[in-house]
C-alpha positions as YAML, in Angstrom:
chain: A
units: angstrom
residues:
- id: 1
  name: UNK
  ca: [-3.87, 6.32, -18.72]
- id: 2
  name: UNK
  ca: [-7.06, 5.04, -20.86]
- id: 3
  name: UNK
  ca: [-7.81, 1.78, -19.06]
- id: 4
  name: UNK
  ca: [-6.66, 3.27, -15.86]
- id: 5
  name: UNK
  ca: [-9.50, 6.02, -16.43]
- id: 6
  name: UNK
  ca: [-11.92, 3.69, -17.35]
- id: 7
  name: UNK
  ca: [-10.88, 1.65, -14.30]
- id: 8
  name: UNK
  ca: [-11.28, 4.45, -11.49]
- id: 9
  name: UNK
  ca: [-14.35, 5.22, -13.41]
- id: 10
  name: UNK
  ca: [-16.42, 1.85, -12.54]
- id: 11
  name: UNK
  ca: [-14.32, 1.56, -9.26]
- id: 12
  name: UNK
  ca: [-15.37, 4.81, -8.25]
- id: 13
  name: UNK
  ca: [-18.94, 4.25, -9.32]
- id: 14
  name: UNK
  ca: [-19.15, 0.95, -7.49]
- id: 15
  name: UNK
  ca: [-17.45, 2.54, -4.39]
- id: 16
  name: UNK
  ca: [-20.33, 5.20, -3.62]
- id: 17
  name: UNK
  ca: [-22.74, 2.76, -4.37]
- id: 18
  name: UNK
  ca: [-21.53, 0.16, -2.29]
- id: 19
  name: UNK
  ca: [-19.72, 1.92, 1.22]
- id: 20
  name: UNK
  ca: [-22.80, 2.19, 3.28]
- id: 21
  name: UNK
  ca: [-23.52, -1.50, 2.59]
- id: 22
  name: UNK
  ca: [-19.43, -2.84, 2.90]
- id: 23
  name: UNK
  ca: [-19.32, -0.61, 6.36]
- id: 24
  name: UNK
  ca: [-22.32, -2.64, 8.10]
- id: 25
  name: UNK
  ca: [-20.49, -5.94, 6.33]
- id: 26
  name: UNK
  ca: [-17.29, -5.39, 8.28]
- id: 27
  name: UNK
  ca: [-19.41, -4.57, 11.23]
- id: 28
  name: UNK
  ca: [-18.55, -1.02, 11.45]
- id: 29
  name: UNK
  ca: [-19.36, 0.49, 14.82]
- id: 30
  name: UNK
  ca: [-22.48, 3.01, 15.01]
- id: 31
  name: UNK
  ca: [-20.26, 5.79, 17.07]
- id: 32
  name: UNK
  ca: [-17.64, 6.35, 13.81]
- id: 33
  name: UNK
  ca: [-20.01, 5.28, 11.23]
- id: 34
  name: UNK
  ca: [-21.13, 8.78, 9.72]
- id: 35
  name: UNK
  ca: [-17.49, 9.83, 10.03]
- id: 36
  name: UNK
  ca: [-16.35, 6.66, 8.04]
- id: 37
  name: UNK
  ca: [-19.12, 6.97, 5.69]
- id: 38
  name: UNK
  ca: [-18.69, 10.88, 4.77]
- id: 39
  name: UNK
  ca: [-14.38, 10.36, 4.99]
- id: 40
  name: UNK
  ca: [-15.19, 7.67, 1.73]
- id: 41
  name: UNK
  ca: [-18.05, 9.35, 0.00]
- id: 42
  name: UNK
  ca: [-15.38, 12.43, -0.27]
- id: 43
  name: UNK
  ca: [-11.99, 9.93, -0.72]
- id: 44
  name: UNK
  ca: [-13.90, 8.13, -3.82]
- id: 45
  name: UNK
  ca: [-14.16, 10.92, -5.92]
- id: 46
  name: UNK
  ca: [-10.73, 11.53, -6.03]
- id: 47
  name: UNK
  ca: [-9.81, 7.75, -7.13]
- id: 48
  name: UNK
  ca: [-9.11, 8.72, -10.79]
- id: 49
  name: UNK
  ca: [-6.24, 11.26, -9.51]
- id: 50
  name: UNK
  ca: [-4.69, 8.29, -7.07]
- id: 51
  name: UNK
  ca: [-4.37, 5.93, -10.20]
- id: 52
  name: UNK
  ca: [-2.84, 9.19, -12.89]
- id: 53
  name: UNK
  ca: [-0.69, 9.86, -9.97]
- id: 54
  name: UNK
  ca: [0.49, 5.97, -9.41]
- id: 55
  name: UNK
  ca: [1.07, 5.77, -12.99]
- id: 56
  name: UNK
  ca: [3.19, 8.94, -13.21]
- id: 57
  name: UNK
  ca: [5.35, 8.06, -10.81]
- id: 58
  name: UNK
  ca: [5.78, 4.20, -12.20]
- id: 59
  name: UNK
  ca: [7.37, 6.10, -14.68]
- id: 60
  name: UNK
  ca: [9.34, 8.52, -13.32]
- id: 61
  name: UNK
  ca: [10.88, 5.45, -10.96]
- id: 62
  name: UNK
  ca: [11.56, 3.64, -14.10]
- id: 63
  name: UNK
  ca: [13.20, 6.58, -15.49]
- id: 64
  name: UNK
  ca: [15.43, 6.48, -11.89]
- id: 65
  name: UNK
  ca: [13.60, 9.66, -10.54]
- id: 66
  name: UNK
  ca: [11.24, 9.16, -7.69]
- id: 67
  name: UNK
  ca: [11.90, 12.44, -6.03]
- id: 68
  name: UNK
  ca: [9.87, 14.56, -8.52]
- id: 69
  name: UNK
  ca: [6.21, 12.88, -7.63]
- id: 70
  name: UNK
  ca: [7.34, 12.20, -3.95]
- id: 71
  name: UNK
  ca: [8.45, 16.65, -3.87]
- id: 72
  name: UNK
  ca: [4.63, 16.99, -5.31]
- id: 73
  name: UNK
  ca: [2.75, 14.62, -3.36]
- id: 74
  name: UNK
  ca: [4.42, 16.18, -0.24]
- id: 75
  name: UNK
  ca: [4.16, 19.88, -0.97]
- id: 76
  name: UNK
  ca: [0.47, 19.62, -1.61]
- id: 77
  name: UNK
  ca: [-0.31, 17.61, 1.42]
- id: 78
  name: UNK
  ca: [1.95, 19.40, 3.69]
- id: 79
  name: UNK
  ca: [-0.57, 22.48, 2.21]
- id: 80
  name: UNK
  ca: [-3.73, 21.48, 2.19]
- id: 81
  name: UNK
  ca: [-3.63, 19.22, 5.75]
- id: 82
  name: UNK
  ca: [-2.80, 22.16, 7.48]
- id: 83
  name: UNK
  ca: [-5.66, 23.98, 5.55]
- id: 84
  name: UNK
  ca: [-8.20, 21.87, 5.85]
- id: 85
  name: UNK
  ca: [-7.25, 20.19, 8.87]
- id: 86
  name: UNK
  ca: [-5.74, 22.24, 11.43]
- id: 87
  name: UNK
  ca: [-6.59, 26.01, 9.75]
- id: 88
  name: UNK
  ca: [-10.49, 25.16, 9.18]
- id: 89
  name: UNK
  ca: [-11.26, 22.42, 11.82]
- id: 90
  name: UNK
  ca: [-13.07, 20.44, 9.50]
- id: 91
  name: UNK
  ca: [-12.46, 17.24, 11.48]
- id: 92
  name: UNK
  ca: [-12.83, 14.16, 9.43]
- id: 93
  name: UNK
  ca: [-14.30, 15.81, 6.36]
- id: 94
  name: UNK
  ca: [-11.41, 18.39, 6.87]
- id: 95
  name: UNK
  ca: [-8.85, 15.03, 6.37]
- id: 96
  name: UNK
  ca: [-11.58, 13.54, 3.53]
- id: 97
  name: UNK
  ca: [-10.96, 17.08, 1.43]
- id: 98
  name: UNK
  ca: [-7.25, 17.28, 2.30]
- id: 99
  name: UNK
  ca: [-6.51, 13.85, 0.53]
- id: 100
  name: UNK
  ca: [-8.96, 14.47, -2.39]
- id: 101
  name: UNK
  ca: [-7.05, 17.65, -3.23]
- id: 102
  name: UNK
  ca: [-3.30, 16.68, -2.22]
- id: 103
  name: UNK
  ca: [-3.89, 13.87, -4.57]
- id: 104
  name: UNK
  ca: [-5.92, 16.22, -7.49]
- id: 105
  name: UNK
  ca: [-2.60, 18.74, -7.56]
- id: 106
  name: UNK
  ca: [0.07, 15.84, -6.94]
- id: 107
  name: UNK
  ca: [-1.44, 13.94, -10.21]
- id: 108
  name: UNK
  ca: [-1.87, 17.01, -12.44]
- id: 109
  name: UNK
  ca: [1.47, 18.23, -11.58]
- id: 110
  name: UNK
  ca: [3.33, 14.89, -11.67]
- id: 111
  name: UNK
  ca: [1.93, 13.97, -15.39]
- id: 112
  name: UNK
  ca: [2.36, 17.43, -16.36]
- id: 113
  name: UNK
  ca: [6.03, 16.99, -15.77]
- id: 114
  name: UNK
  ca: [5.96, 12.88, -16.65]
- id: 115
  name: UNK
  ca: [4.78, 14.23, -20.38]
- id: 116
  name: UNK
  ca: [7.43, 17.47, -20.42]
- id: 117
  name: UNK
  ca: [10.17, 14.44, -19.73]
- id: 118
  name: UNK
  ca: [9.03, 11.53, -21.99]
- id: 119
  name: UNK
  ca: [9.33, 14.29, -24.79]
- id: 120
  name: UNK
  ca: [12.95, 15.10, -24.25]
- id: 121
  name: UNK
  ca: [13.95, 11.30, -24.59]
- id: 122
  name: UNK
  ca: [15.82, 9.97, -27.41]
- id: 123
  name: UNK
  ca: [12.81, 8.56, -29.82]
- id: 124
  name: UNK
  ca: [11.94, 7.21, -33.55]
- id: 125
  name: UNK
  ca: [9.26, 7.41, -35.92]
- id: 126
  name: UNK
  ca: [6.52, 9.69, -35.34]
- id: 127
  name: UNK
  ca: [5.85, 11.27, -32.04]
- id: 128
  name: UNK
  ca: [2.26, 11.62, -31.96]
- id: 129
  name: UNK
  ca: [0.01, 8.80, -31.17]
- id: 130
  name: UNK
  ca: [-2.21, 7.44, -33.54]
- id: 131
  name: UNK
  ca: [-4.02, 4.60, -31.85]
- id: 132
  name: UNK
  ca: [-4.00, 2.58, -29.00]
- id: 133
  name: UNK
  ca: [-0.85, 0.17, -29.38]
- id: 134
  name: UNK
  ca: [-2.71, -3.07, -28.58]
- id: 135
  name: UNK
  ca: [0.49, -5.17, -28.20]
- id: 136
  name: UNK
  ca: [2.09, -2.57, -25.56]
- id: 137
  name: UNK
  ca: [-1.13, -2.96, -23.77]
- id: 138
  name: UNK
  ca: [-0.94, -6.60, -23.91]
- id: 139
  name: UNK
  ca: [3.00, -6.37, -22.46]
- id: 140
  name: UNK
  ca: [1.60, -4.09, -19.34]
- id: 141
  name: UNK
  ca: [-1.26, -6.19, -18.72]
- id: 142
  name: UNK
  ca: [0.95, -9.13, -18.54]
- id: 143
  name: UNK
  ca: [2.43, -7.74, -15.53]
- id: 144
  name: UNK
  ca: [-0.11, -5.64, -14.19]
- id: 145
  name: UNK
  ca: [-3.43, -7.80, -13.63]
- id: 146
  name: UNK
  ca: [-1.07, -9.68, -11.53]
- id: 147
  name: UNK
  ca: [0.10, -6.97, -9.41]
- id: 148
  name: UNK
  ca: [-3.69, -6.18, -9.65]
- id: 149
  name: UNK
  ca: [-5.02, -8.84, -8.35]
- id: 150
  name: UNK
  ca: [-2.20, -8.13, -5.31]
- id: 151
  name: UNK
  ca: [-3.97, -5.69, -4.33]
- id: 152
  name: UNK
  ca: [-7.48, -6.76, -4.35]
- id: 153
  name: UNK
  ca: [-6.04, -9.91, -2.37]
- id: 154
  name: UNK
  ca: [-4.65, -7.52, 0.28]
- id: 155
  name: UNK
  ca: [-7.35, -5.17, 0.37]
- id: 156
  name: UNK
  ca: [-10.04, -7.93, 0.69]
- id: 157
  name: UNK
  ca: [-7.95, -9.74, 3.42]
- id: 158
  name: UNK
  ca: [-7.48, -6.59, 5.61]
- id: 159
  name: UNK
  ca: [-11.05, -6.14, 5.39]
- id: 160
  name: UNK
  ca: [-12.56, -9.46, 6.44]
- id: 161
  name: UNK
  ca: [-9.69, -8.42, 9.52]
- id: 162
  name: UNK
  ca: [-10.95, -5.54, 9.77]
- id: 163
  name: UNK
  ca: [-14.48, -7.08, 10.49]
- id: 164
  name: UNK
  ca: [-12.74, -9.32, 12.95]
- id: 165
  name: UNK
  ca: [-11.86, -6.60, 14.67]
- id: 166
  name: UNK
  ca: [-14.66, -4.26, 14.40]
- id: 167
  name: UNK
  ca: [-16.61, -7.02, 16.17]
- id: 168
  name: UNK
  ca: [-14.66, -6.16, 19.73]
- id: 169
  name: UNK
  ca: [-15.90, -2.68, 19.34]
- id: 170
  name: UNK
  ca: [-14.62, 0.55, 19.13]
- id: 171
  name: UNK
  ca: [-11.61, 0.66, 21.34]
- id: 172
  name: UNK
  ca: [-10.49, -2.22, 19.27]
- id: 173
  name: UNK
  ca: [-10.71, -0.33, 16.48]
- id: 174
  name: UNK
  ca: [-8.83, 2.81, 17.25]
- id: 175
  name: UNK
  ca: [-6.05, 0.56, 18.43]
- id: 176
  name: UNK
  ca: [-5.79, -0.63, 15.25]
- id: 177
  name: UNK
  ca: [-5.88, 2.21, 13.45]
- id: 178
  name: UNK
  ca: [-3.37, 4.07, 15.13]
- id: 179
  name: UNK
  ca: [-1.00, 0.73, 15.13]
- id: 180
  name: UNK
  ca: [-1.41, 0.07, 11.94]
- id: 181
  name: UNK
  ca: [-0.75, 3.74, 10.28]
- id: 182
  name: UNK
  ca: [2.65, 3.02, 12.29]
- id: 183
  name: UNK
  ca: [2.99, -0.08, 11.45]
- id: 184
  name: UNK
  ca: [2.26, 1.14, 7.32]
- id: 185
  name: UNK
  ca: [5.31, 3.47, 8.08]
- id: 186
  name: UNK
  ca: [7.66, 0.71, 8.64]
- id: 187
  name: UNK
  ca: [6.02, -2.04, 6.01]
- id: 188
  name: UNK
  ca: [5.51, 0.88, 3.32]
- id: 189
  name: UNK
  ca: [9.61, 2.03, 3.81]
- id: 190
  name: UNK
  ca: [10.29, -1.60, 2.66]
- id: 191
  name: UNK
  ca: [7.94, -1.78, 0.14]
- id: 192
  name: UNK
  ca: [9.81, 0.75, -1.77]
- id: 193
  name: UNK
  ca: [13.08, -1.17, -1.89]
- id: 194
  name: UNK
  ca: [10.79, -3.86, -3.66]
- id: 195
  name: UNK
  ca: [9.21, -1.61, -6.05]
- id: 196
  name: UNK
  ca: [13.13, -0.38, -6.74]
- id: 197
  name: UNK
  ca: [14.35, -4.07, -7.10]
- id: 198
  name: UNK
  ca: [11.17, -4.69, -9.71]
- id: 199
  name: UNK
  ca: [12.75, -1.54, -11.82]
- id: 200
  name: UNK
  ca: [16.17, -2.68, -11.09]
- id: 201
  name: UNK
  ca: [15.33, -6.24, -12.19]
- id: 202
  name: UNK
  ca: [13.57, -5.20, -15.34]
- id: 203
  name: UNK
  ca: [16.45, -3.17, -16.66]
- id: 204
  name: UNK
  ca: [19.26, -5.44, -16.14]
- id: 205
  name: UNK
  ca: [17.35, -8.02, -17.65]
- id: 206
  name: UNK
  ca: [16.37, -5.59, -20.63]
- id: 207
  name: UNK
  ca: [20.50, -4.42, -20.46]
- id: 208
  name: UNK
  ca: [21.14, -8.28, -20.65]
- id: 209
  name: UNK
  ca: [22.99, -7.92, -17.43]
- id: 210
  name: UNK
  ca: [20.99, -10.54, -15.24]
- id: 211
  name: UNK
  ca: [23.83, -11.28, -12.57]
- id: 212
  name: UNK
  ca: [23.28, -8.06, -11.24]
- id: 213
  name: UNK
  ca: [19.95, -8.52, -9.93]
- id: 214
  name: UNK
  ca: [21.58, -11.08, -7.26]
- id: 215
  name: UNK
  ca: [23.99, -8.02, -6.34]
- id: 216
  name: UNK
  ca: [20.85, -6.55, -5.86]
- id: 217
  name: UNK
  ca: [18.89, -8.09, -3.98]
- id: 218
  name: UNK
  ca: [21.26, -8.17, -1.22]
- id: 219
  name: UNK
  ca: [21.89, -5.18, -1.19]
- id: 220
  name: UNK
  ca: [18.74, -4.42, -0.83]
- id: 221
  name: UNK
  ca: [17.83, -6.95, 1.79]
- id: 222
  name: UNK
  ca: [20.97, -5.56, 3.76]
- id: 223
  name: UNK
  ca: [19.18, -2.20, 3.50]
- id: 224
  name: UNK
  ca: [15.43, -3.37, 4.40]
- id: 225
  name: UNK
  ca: [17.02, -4.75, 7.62]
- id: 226
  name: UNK
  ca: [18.53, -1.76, 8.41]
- id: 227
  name: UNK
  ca: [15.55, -0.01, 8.03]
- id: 228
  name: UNK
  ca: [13.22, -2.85, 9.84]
- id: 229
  name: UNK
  ca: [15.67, -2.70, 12.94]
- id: 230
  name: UNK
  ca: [15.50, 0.85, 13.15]
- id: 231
  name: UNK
  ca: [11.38, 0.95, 12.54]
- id: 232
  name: UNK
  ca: [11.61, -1.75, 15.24]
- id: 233
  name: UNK
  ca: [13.67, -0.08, 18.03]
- id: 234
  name: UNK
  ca: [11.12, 2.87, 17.72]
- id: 235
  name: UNK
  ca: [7.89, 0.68, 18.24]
- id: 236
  name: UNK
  ca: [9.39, -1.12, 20.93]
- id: 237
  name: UNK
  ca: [11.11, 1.13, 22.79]
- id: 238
  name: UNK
  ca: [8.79, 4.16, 22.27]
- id: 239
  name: UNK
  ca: [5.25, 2.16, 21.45]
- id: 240
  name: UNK
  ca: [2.90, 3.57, 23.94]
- id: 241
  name: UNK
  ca: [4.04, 7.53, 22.88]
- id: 242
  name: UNK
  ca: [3.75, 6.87, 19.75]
- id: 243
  name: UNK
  ca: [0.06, 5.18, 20.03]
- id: 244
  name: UNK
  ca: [-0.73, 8.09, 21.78]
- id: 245
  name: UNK
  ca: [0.54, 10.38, 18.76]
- id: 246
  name: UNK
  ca: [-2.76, 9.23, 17.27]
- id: 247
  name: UNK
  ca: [-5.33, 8.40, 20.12]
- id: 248
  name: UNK
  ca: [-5.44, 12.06, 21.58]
- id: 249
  name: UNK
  ca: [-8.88, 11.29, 24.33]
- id: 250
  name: UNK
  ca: [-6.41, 9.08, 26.44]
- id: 251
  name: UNK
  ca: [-8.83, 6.25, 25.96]
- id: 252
  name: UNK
  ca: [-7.07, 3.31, 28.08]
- id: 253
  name: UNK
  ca: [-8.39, 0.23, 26.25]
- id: 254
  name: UNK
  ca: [-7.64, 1.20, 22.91]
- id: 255
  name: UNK
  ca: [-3.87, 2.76, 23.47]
- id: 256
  name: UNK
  ca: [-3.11, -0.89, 25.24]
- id: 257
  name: UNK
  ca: [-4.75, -2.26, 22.16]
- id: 258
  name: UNK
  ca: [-2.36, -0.49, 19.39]
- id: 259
  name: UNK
  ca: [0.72, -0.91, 21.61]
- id: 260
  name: UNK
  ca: [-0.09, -5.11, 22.32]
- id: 261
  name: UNK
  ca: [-0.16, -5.15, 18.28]
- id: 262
  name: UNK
  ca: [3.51, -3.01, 18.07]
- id: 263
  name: UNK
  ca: [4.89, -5.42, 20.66]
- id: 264
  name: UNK
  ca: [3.83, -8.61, 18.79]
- id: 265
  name: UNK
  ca: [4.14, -7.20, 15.22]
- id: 266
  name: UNK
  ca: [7.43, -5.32, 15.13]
- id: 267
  name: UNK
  ca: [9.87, -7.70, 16.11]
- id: 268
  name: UNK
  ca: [9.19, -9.39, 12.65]
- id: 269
  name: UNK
  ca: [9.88, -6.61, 10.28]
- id: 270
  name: UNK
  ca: [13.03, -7.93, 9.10]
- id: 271
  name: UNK
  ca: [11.44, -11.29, 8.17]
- id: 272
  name: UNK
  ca: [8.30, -9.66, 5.94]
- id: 273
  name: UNK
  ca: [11.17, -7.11, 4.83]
- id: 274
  name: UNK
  ca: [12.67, -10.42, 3.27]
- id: 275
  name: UNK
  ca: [9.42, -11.23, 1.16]
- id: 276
  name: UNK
  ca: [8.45, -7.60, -0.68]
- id: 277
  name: UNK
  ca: [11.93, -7.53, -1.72]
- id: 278
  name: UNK
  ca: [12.08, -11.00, -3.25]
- id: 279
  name: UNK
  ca: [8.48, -10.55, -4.22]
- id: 280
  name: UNK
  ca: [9.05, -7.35, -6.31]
- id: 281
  name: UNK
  ca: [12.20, -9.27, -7.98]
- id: 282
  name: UNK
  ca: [9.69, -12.24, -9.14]
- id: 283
  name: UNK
  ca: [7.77, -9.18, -10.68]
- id: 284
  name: UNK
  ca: [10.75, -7.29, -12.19]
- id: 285
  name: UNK
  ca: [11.54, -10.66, -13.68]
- id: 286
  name: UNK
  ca: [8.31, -11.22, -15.26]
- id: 287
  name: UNK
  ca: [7.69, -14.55, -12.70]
- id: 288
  name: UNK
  ca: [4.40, -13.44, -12.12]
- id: 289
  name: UNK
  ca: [2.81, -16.68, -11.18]
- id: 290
  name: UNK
  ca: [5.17, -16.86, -8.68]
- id: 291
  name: UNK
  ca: [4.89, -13.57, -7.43]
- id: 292
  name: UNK
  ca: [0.74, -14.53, -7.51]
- id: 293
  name: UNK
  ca: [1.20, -17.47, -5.29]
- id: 294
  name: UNK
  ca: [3.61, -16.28, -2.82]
- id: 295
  name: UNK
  ca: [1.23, -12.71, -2.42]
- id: 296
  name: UNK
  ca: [-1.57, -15.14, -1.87]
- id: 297
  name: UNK
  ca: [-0.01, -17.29, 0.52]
- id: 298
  name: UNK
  ca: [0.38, -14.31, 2.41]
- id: 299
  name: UNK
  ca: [-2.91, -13.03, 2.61]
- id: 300
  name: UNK
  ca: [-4.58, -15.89, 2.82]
- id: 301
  name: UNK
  ca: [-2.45, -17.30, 5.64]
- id: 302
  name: UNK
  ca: [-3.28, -13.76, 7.69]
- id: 303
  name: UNK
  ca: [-6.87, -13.80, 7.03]
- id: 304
  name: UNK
  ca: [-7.01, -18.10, 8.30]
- id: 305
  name: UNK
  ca: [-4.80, -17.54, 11.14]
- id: 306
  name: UNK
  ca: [-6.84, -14.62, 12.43]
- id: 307
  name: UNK
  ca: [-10.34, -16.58, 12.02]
- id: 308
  name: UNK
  ca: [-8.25, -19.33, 13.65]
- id: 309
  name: UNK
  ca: [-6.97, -17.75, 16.63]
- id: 310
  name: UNK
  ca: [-9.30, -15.15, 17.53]
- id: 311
  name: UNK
  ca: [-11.39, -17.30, 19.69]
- id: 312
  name: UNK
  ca: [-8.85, -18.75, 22.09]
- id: 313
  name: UNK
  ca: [-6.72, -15.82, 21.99]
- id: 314
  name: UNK
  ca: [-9.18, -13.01, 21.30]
- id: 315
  name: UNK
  ca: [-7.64, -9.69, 19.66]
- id: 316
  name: UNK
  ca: [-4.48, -10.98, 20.59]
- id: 317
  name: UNK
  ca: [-4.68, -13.77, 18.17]
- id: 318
  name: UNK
  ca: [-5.40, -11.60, 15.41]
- id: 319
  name: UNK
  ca: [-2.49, -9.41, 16.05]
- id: 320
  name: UNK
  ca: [-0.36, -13.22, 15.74]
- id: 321
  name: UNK
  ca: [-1.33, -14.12, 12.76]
- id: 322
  name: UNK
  ca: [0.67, -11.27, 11.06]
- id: 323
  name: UNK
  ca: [4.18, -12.86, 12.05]
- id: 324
  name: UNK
  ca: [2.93, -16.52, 11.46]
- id: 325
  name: UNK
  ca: [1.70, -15.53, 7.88]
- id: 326
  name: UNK
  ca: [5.02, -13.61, 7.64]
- id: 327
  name: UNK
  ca: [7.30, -16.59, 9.06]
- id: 328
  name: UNK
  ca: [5.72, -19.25, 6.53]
- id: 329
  name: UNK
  ca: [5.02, -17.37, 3.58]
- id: 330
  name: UNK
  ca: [8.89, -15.49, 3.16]
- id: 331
  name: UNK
  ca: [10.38, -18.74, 2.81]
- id: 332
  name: UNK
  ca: [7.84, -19.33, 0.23]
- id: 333
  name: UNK
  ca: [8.55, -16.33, -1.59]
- id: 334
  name: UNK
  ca: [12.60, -16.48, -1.31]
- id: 335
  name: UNK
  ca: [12.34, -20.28, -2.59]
- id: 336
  name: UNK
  ca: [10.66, -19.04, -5.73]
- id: 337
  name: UNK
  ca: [12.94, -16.17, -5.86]
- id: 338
  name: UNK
  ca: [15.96, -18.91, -5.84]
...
């Protein structure tokens, strides 16, 4: 909870200082700009309640109970979306506000209850906390620059996309937004089975029960194809209505946009669905320079392909450098899992 504060402290200070400057870098287009701008200058300030609600619920998953942050995060935004959204017509500020609060209640609520819970567990020596346990910090940060770094691999990849898009204009980029909130649905759903197998992992090593985590991992690779079949049936079958769930001015260019990127991206979901779950075992195992390369290889794969490609292919070749990064990089990441 300290570093984390400290972190969405100087993340949060560069953010405000630096979105007006990163929007015009990704060539942001003039007609959302002030919408884009105001959406993040509102978002930002409510980065230190997105990291106390991330940890919280680390720790409730660890402790096998991810349905007490997941009942508060969707209470609160079920409430204030309709609020600020729907009830006030506050447009994009209304959906800036919405998050900033949902995410406010959600973390106060969920380390409320993470602290209530931690104190009922079995424990020795004295319960109050004297100083920062350097070592324990150490352990974390072992595992968690990596999974850091992740992040900041992914985010800076979808954004130098997200430039390559921007430059096609605006039709290009409300395709992509609505196909790629859909597309988060389905990648999201399986990120969660890795996040389990990297708790599952951990404790069956800690049990000294590591044959498990091969029982595991199929299991939950059975179950991420499952869900990436049924994700994919959906986009396929239903791709243009569900485009359309999100572009409501029945703007041509950029529904054929978001439903060209379904079509090419969805039949892969059971191949990337493949990767986060051997991925998050590499973590749960404490590989983490494995699970460093094979996020990298990834991302940077995406991000080549789609400089790569664009030219010939134009948007198209962007949207086709999602399935190549996938194809190459999840045999990468299952090798190193082996």
């Amino acid at each position: 909870i300290i570093v984390s504060t400290v972190i969405a402290v100087i993340l949060t200070a560069l953010g405000l200082g630096l979105t007006k400057p990163l929007l015009n870098l990704i060539k942001t287009d003039p007609v959302i700009f002030t919408d884009s701008y105001e959406y993040l200058m509102i978002y930002l300030g409510g980065y230190i309640f997105l990291l106390s609600y991330n940890i919280a619920t680390g720790i409730f998953s660890a402790l096998g109970d991810s349905l007490t942050p997941f009942l508060f995060l969707a209470a609160s935004s079920v409430a204030t979306d309709i609020v600020f959204v729907k009830s006030l017509h506050m447009g994009v500020k209304g959906v800036a506000w919405a998050t900033f609060i949902c995410q406010g209640v959600s973390a106060i609520l969920a380390l409320a209850f993470m602290f209530v819970r931690l104190r009922k567990l079995p424990h020795e020596g004295d319960e109050k906390i004297k100083k920062v346990d350097f070592k324990i910090l150490k352990e974390i940060s072992v595992v968690a620059i990596p999974s850091i770094l992740q992040q900041a691999f992914i985010s800076v990849g979808n954004i130098i996309i997200q430039g390559f898009i921007n430059a096609f204009g605006a039709w290009a980029t409300g395709g992509y937004a609505a196909a790629i909130k859909l597309n988060n649905m389905a990648v999201t759903s399986v990120v969660a089975l890795g996040n389990g197998m990297s708790n599952f992992s951990a404790q069956n090593i800690g049990a000294g029960k590591p044959e498990r985590i091969k029982k595991g991992i199929f299991g939950a690779i059975g179950m991420g194809a499952v869900i990436s079949l049924i994700f994919t049936a959906i986009f396929l079958g239903l791709s243009e209505p569900c485009i359309k769930i999100f572009i409501t001015d029945g703007n041509a260019d950029a529904i054929g946009t978001g439903v060209n990127f379904l079509k090419i991206v969805t039949p892969f979901y059971v191949i990337i669905a493949v990767k986060i779950i051997a991925d998050g075992t590499l973590r749960g195992t404490n590989r983490m320079l494995s699970f460093t390369i094979a996020t990298f290889i990834d991302l940077l794969l995406r991000v080549v392909f789609s400089a790569i490609l664009k030219k010939p292919m134009g948007i198209t070749g962007i949207w086709w450098s999602w399935p190549i990064g996938w194809l190459i990089a999840t045999p990468i990441s299952f090798g190193l899992y082996l």
